[in-house]
Tab-separated table of C-alpha atoms and ligand atoms in Angstrom:
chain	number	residue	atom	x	y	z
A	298	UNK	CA	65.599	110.928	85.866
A	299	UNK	CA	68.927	112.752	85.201
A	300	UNK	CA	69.574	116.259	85.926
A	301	UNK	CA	66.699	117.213	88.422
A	302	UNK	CA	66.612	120.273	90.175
A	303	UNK	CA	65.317	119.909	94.361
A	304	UNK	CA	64.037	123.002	95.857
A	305	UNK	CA	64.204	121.639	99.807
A	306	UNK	CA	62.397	123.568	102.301
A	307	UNK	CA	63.293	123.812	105.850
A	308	UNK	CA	66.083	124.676	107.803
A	309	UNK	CA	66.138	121.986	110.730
A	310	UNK	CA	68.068	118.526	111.680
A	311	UNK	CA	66.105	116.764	109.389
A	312	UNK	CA	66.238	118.835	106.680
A	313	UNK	CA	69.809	118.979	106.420
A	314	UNK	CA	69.799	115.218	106.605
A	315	UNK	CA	67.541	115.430	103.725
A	316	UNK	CA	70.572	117.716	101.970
A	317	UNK	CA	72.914	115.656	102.691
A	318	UNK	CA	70.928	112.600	101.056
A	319	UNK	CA	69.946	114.613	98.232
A	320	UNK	CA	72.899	115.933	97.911
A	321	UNK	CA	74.736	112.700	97.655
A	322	UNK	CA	72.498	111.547	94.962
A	323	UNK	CA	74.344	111.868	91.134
A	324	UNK	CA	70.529	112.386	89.620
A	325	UNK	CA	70.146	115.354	92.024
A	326	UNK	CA	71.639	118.266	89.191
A	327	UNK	CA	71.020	121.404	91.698
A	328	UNK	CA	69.954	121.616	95.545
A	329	UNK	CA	68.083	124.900	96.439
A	330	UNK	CA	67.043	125.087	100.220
A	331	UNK	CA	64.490	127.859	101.677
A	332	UNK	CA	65.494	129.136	103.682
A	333	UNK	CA	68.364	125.988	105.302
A	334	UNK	CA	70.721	126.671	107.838
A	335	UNK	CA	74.791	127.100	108.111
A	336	UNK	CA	75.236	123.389	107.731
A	337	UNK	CA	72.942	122.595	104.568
A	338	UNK	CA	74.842	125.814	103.159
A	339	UNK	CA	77.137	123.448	102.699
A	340	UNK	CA	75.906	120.825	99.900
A	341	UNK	CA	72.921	123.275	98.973
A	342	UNK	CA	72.514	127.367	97.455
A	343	UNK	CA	70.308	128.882	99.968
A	344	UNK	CA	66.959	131.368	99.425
A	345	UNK	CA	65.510	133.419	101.654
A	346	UNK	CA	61.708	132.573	101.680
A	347	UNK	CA	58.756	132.273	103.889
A	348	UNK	CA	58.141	128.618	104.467
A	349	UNK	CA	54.765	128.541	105.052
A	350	UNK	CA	53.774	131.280	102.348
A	351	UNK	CA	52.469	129.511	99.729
A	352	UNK	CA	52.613	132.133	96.943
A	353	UNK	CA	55.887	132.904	98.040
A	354	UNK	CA	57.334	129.094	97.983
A	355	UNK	CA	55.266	128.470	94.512
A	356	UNK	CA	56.992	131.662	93.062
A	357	UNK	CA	60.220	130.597	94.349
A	358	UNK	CA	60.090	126.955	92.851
A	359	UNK	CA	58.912	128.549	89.694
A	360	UNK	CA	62.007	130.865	89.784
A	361	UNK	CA	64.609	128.483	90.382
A	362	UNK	CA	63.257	126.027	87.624
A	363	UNK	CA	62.832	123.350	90.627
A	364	UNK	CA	61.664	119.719	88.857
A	365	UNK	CA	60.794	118.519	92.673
A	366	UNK	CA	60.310	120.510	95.834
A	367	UNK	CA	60.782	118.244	99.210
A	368	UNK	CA	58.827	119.775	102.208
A	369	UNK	CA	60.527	119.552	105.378
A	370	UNK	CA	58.408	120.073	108.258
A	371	UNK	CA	54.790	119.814	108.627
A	372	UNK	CA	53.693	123.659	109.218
A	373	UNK	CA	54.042	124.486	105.126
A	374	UNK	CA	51.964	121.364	104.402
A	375	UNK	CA	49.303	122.004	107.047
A	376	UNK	CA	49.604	126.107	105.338
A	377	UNK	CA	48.786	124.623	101.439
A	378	UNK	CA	52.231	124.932	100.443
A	379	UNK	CA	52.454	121.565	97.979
A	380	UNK	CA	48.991	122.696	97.091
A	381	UNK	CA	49.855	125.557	95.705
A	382	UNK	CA	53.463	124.457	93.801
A	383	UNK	CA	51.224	121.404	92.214
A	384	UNK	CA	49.588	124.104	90.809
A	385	UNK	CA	51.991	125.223	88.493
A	386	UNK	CA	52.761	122.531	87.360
A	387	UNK	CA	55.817	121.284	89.825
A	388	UNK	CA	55.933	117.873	91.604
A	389	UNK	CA	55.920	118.098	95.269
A	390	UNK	CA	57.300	115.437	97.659
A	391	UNK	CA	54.686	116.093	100.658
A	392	UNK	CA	50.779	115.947	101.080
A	393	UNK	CA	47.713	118.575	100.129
A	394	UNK	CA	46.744	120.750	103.348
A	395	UNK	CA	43.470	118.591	103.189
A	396	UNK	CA	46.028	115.053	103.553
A	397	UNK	CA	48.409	117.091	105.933
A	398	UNK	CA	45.027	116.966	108.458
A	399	UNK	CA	46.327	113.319	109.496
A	400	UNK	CA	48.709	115.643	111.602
A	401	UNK	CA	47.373	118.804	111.683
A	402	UNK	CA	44.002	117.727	113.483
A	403	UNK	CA	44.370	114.625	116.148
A	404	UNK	CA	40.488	114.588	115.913
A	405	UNK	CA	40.572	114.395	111.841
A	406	UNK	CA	43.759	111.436	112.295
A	407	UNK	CA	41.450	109.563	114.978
A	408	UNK	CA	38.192	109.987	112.114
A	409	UNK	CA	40.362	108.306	109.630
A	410	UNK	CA	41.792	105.851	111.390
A	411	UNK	CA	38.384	104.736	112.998
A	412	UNK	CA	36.977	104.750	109.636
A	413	UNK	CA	39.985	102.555	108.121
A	414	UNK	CA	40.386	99.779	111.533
A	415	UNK	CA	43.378	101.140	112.025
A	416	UNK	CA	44.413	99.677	115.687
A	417	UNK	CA	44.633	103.287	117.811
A	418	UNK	CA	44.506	104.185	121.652
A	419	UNK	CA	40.558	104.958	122.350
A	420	UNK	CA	39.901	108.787	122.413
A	421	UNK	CA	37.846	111.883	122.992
A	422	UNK	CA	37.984	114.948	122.113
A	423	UNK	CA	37.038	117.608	124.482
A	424	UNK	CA	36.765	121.825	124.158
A	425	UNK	CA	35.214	122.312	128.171
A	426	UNK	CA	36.025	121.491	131.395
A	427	UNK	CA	32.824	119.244	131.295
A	428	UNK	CA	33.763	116.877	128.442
A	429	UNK	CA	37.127	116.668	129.474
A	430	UNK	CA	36.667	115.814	133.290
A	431	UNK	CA	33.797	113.385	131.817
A	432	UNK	CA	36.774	111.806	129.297
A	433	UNK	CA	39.398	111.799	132.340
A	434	UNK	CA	36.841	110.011	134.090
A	435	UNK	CA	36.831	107.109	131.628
A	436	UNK	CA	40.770	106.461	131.477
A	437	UNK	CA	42.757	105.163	134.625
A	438	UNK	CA	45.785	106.847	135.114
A	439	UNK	CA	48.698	107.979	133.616
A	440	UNK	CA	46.366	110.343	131.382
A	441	UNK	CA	47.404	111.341	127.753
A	442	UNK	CA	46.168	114.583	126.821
A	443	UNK	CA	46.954	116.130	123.120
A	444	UNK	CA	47.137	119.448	122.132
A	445	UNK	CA	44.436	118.721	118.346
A	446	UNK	CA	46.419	121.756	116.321
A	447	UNK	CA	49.889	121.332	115.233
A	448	UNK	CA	52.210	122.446	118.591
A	449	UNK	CA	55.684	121.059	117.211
A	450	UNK	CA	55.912	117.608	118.679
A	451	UNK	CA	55.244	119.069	122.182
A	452	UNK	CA	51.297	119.461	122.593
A	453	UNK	CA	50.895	116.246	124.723
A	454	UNK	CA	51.090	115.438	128.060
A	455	UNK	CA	51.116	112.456	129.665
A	456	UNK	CA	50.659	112.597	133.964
A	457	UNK	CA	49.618	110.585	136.187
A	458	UNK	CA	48.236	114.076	137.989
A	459	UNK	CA	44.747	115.053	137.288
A	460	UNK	CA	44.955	118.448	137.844
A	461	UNK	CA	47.734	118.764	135.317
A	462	UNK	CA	45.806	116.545	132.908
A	463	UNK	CA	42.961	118.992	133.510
A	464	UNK	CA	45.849	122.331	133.652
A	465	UNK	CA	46.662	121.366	129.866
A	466	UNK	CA	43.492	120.827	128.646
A	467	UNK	CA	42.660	124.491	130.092
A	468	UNK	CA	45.375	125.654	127.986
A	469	UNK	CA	45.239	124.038	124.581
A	470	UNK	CA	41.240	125.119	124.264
A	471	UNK	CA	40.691	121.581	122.379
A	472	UNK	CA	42.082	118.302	123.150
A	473	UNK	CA	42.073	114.915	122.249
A	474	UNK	CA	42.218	112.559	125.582
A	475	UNK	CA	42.930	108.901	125.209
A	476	UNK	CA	43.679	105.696	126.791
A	477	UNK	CA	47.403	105.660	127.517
A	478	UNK	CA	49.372	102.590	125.076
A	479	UNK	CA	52.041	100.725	127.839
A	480	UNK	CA	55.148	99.400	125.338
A	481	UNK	CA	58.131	100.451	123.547
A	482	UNK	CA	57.480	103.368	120.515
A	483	UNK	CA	58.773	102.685	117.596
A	484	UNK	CA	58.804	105.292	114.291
A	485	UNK	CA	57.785	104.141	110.405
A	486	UNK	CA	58.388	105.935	108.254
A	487	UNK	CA	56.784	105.096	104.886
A	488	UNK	CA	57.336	106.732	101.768
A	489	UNK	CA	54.005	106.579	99.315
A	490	UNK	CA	52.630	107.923	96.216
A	491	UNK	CA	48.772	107.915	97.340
A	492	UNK	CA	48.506	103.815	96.381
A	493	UNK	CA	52.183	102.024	96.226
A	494	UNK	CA	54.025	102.550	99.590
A	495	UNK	CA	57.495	102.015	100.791
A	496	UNK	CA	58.435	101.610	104.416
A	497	UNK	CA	61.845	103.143	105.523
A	498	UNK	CA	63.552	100.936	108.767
A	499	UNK	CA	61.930	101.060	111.869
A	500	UNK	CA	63.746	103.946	114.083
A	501	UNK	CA	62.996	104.681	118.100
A	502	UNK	CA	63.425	108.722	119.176
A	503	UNK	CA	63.653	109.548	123.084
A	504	UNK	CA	60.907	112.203	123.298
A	505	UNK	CA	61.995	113.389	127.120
A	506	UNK	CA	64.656	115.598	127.735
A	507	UNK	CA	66.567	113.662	130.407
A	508	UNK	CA	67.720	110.143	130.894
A	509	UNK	CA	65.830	107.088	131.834
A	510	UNK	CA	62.868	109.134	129.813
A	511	UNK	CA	62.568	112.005	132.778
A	512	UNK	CA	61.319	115.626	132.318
A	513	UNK	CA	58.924	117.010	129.896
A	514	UNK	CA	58.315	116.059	126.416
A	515	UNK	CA	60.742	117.790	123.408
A	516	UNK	CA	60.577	117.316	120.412
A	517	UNK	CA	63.111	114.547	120.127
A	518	UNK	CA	66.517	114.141	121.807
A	519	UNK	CA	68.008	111.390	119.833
A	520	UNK	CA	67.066	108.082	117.508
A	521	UNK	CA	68.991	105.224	116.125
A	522	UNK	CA	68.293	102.260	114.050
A	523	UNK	CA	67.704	99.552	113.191
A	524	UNK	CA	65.664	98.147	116.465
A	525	UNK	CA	66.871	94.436	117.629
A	526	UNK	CA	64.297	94.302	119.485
A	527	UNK	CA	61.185	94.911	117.355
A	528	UNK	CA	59.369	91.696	116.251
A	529	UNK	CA	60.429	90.203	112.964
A	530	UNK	CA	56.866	90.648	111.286
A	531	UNK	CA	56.385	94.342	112.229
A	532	UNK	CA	57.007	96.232	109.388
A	533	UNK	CA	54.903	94.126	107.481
A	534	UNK	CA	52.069	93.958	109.877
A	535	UNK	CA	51.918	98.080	110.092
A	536	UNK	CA	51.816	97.705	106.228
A	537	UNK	CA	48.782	95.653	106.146
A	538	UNK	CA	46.841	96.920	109.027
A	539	UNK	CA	47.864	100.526	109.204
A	540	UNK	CA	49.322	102.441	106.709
A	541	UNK	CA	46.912	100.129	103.256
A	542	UNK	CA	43.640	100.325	105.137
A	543	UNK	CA	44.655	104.691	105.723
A	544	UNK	CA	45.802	105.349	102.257
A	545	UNK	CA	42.417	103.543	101.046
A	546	UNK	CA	40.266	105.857	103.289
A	547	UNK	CA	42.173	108.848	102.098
A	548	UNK	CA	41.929	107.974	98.425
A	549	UNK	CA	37.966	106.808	99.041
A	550	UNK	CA	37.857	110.643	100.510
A	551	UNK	CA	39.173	112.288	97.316
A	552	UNK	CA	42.122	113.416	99.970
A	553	UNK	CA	45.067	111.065	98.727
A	554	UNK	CA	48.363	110.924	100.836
A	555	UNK	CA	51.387	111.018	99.392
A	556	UNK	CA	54.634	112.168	100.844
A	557	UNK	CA	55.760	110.621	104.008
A	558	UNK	CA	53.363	109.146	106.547
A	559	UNK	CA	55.212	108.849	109.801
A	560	UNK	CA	53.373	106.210	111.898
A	561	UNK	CA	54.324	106.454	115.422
A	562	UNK	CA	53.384	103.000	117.163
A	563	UNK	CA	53.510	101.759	120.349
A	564	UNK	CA	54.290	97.837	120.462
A	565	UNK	CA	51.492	97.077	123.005
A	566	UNK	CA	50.619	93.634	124.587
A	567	UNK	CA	47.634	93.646	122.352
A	568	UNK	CA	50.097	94.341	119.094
A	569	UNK	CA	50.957	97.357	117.913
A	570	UNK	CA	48.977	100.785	118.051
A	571	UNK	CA	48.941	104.242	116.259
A	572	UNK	CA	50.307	106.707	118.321
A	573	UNK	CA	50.148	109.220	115.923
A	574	UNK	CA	50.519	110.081	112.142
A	575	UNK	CA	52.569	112.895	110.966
A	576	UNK	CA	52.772	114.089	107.209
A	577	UNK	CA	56.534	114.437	107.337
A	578	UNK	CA	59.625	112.752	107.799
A	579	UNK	CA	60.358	112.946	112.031
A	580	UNK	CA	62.981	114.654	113.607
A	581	UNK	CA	65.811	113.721	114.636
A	582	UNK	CA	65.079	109.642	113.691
A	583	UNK	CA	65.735	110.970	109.852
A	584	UNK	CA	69.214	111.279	111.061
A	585	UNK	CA	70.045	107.727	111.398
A	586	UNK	CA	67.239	106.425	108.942
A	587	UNK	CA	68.833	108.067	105.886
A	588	UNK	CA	72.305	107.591	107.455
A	589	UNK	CA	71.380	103.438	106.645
A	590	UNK	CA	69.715	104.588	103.338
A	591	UNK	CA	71.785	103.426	100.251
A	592	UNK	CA	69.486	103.748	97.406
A	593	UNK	CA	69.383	107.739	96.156
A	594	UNK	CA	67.375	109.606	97.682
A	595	UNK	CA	66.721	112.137	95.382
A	596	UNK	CA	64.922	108.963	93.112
A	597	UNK	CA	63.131	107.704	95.610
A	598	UNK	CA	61.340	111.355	96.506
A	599	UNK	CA	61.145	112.088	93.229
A	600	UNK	CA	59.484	108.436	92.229
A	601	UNK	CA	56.663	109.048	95.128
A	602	UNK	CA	56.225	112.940	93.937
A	603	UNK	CA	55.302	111.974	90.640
A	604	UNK	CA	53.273	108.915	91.429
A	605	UNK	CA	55.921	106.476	90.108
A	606	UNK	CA	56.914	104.801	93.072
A	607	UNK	CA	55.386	100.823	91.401
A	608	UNK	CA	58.489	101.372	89.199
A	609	UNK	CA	61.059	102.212	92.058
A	610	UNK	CA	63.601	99.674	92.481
A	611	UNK	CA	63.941	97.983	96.416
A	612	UNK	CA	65.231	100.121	98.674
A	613	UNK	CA	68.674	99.199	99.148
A	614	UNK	CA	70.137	99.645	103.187
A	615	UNK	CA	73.988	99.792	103.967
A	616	UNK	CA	74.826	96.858	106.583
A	617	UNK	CA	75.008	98.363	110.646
A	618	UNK	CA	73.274	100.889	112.696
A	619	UNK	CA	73.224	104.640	113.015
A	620	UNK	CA	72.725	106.740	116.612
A	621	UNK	CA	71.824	110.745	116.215
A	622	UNK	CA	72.794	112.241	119.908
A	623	UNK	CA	70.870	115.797	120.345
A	624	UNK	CA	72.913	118.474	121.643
A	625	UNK	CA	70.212	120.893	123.366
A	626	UNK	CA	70.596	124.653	124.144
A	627	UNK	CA	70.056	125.674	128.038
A	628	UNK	CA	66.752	125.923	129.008
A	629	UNK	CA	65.530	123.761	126.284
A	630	UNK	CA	62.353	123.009	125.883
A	631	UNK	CA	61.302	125.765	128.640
A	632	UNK	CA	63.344	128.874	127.528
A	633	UNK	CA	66.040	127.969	125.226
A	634	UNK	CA	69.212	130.593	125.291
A	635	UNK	CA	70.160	131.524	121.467
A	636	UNK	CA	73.282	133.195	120.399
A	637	UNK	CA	75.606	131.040	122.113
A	638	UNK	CA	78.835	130.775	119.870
A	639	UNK	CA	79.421	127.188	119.218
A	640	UNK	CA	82.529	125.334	118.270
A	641	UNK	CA	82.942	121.900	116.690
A	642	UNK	CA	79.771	122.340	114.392
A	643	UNK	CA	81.709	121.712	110.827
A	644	UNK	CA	83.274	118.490	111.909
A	645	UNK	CA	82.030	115.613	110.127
A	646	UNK	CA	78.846	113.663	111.886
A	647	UNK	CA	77.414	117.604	113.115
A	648	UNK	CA	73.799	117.966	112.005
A	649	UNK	CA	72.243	121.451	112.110
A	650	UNK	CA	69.217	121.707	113.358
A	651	UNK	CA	69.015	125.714	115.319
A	652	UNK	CA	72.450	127.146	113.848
A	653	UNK	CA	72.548	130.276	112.841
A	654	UNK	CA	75.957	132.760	110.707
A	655	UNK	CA	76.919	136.094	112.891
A	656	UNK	CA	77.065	138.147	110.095
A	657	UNK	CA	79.720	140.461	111.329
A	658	UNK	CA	82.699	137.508	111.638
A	659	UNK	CA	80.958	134.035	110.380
A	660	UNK	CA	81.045	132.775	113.983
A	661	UNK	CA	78.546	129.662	114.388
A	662	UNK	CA	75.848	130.798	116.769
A	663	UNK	CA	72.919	128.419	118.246
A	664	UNK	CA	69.646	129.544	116.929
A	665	UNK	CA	66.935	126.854	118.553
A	666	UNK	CA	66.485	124.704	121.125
A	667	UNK	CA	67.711	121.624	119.719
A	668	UNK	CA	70.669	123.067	118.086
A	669	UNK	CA	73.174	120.038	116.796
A	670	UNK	CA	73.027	116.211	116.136
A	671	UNK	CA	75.901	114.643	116.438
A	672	UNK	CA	75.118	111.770	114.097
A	673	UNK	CA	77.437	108.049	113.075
A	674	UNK	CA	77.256	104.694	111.675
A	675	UNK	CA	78.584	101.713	112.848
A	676	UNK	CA	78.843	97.726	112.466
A	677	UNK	CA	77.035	97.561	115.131
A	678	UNK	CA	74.443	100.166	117.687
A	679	UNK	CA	77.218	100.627	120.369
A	680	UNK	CA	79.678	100.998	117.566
A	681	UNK	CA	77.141	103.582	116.071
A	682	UNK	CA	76.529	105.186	119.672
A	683	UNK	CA	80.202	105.332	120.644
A	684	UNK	CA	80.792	107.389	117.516
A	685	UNK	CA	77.760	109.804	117.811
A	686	UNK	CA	79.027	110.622	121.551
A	687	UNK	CA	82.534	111.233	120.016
A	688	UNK	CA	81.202	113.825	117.059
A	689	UNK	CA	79.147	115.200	120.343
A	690	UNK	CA	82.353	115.246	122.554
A	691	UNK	CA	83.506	117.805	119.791
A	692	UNK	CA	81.328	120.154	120.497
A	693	UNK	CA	81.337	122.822	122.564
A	694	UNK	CA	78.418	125.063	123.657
A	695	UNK	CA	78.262	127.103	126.749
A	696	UNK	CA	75.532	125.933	128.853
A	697	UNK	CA	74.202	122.764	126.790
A	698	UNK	CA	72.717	119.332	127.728
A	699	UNK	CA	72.297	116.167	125.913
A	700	UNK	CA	70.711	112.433	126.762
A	701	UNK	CA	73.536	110.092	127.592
A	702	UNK	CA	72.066	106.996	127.345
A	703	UNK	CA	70.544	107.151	123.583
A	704	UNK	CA	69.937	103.584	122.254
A	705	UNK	CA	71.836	102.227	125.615
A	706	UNK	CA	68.483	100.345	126.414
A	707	UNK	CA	68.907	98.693	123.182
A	708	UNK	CA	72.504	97.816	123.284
A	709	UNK	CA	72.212	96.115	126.445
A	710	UNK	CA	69.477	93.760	125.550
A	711	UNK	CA	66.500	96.180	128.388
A	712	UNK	CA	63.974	96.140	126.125
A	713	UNK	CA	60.896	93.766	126.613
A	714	UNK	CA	58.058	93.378	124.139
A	715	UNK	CA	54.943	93.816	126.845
A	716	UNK	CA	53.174	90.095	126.925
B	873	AMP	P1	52.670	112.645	119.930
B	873	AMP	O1	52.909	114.120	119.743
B	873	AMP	O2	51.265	112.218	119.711
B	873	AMP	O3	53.723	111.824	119.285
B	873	AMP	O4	53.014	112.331	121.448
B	873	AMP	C1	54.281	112.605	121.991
B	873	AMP	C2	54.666	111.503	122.910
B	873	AMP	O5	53.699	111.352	123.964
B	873	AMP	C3	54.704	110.136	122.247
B	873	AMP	O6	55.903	109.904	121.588
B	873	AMP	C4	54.511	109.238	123.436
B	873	AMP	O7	55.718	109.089	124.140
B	873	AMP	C5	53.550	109.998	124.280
B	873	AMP	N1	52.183	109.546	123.991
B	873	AMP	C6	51.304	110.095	123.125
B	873	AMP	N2	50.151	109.414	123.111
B	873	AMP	C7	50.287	108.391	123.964
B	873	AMP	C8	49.430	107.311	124.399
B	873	AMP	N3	48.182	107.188	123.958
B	873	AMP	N4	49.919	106.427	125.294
B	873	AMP	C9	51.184	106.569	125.758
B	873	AMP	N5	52.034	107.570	125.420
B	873	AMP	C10	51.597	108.470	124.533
């Protein structure tokens, strides 16, 4: 598998973890990303494209002789985008649009999983103020109420208020309601073909935007791995009772998955429960799963595009534990302020995910509302964690916020499996 060229598309965190991965790996001839960001500019030659224009990305692949094009975030998926570069011929690391529904419809994930046994919170979906007071009714309190289109990682709420239950649902048009899952979350990812799949390590993200898990939902505000916590048997008991029984309903539909299913669990007292399934690798716990990842990545992608992945070698992991710390614009998730210059983005351990070039002087500007990871390995998690505050301690940006206590749960032993 020498010499293959990646078209990567994206230009978030995760993506330029993905960069840096693919980068890194000696099979990996040429990296093309569409349309990246300063810091994948770095390890990659970057192209101007519409992400979620599939003529446009199938043309592009086609022009830059891509072997393999890796699709970042879910929206281009969702859009047809590896539908329409399978069609000339190209493989595609990522799901058809008709797959990609396992996260672009709630309501089409909860179908399959009912229809596989998958273990899931009990839900309705509602589109009136009838059938969702009538669902609220069902559920005690706090009340978990989902957004069913794609909304970024921050179309749920969870509350233990009613009328903001009820607010949301007003908004979104259709929801999914369901029983809320009590236990620590915990992110697979699993890397699959359509039949063989291979799960990544177990990684935990901190979804709210201020410590102890306070404020609104974002779409992630840090991650680390591995979890000392999670029970010994876990990966393989998601394996058997989640993520076999799914890929056999999507095959038996004539809607195979391959790409990267993303279970989000919850370890209940009951065992552990879907959360949710996205098509894609998660952002920001790609930051500290492929920061553990020895084996090339650009194989392994390339292995699962092509329906090779029964051939694949193990995975092999490096030894310790790696922390991602988000650094956040102001206002973020609300309003985030852009165009903030930003120093301390090149140093070593700085993720891009909302960076953006001022094209008169090259200054570093944010772009997003998450705008930097600062990202490190370690012998240990508060090895790992000390470094990721230090890369973070590097940076500055006027009027930006960040968690202080990712993965401190963790360190110091706080986390109970529910019994
Ligand atoms: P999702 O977009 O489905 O991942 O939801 C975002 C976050 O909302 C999750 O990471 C959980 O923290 C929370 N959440 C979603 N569904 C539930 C549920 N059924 N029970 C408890 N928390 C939930």
């Amino acid at each position: 598998m020498l010499g293959v060229r990646v078209l990567l598309l994206g230009g978030g965190g995760r993506e330029h973890a993905l960069a840096l991965g693919l980068a890194d790996d000696p099979s990996v001839e040429a990296l093309i990303a569409a349309p990246g960001n300063p810091g994948i500019a770095a390890v990659a030659e970057l192209r101007a494209v519409d992400p979620v224009d599939p003529v446009a990305v199938a043309g592009l692949a086609v022009e830059v002789g891509a072997d393999l094009v890796v699709v970042g975030p879910e929206a281009p998926l969702v859009a047809g985008v590896a539908d329409a570069v399978r069609a000339k011929g190209i493989a595609v690391f990522g799901p058809s649009a008709e797959a990609a529904g396992l996260e672009g419809s709630k309501t089409f994930a909860k179908e399959v999983m009912t229809a596989a046994g998958v273990p899931t919170a009990r839900a309705y979906t509602c589109s009136d103020e009838a059938s969702t007071a009538a669902a609220l009714d069902r559920f005690d309190p706090p009340y978990v109420v989902k957004n069913d289109g794609l909304a970024a990682g921050k179309g749920v709420v969870v509350t233990d208020d009613r009328a903001t239950a009820e607010a949301h649902a007003r908004e979104c048009g259709r929801v999914v309601i369901e029983e809320y899952l009590a236990g620590p979350e915990v992110s697979l990812f699993v890397v699959t073909d359509g039949e063989t799949a291979v799960p990544l390590l177990p990684a935990q993200d901190f979804k709210r935007v201020g410590d102890g898990d306070s404020g609104p939902n974002t779409g992630g505000m840090g991650a680390y791995a591995p979890l000392p916590w999670a029970p010994a048997d876990l990966v393989d008991e998601v394996m058997r009772d989640v993520v076999h029984p799914t890929l056999t309903e999507m095959r038996r539909r004539g809607a195979p998955f391959s790409g990267l299913l993303y279970v989000g669990l919850a370890i209940t007292a009951d065992g552990p429960r879907v959360i949710e399934f996205n098509a894609r690798f998660g952002d920001p716990e790609t930051q500290v799963v492929l920061a553990l990842l020895e084996t090339p990545l650009g194989g392994l992608l390339h292995a699962a595009a092509t329906g090779t992945l029964a051939d694949h070698p193990p995975l092999r992991w490096r030894s310790g534990a790696a922390v991602t710390v988000v650094v956040a614009a102001e206002g973020y998730p609300a309003g985030p302020r852009t165009g903030d210059v930003i120093t301390g983005g090149e140093q070593p351990g700085v993720i891009h995910a909302g960076t953006a070039r001022r094209a008169a002087d090259g200054a570093l500007l944010s772009a997003g509302g998450r705008v930097l990871c600062g990202t490190a390995t370690g012998p240990d998690l508060a090895a790992a964690r000390d470094a990721a505050y230090q890369v973070v301690r590097g940076i500055t940006l006027s009027g930006s916020h960040h968690r202080r206590d990712i993965a401190a749960a963790a360190i110091d032993g706080q986390i109970a499996l529910p019994v």
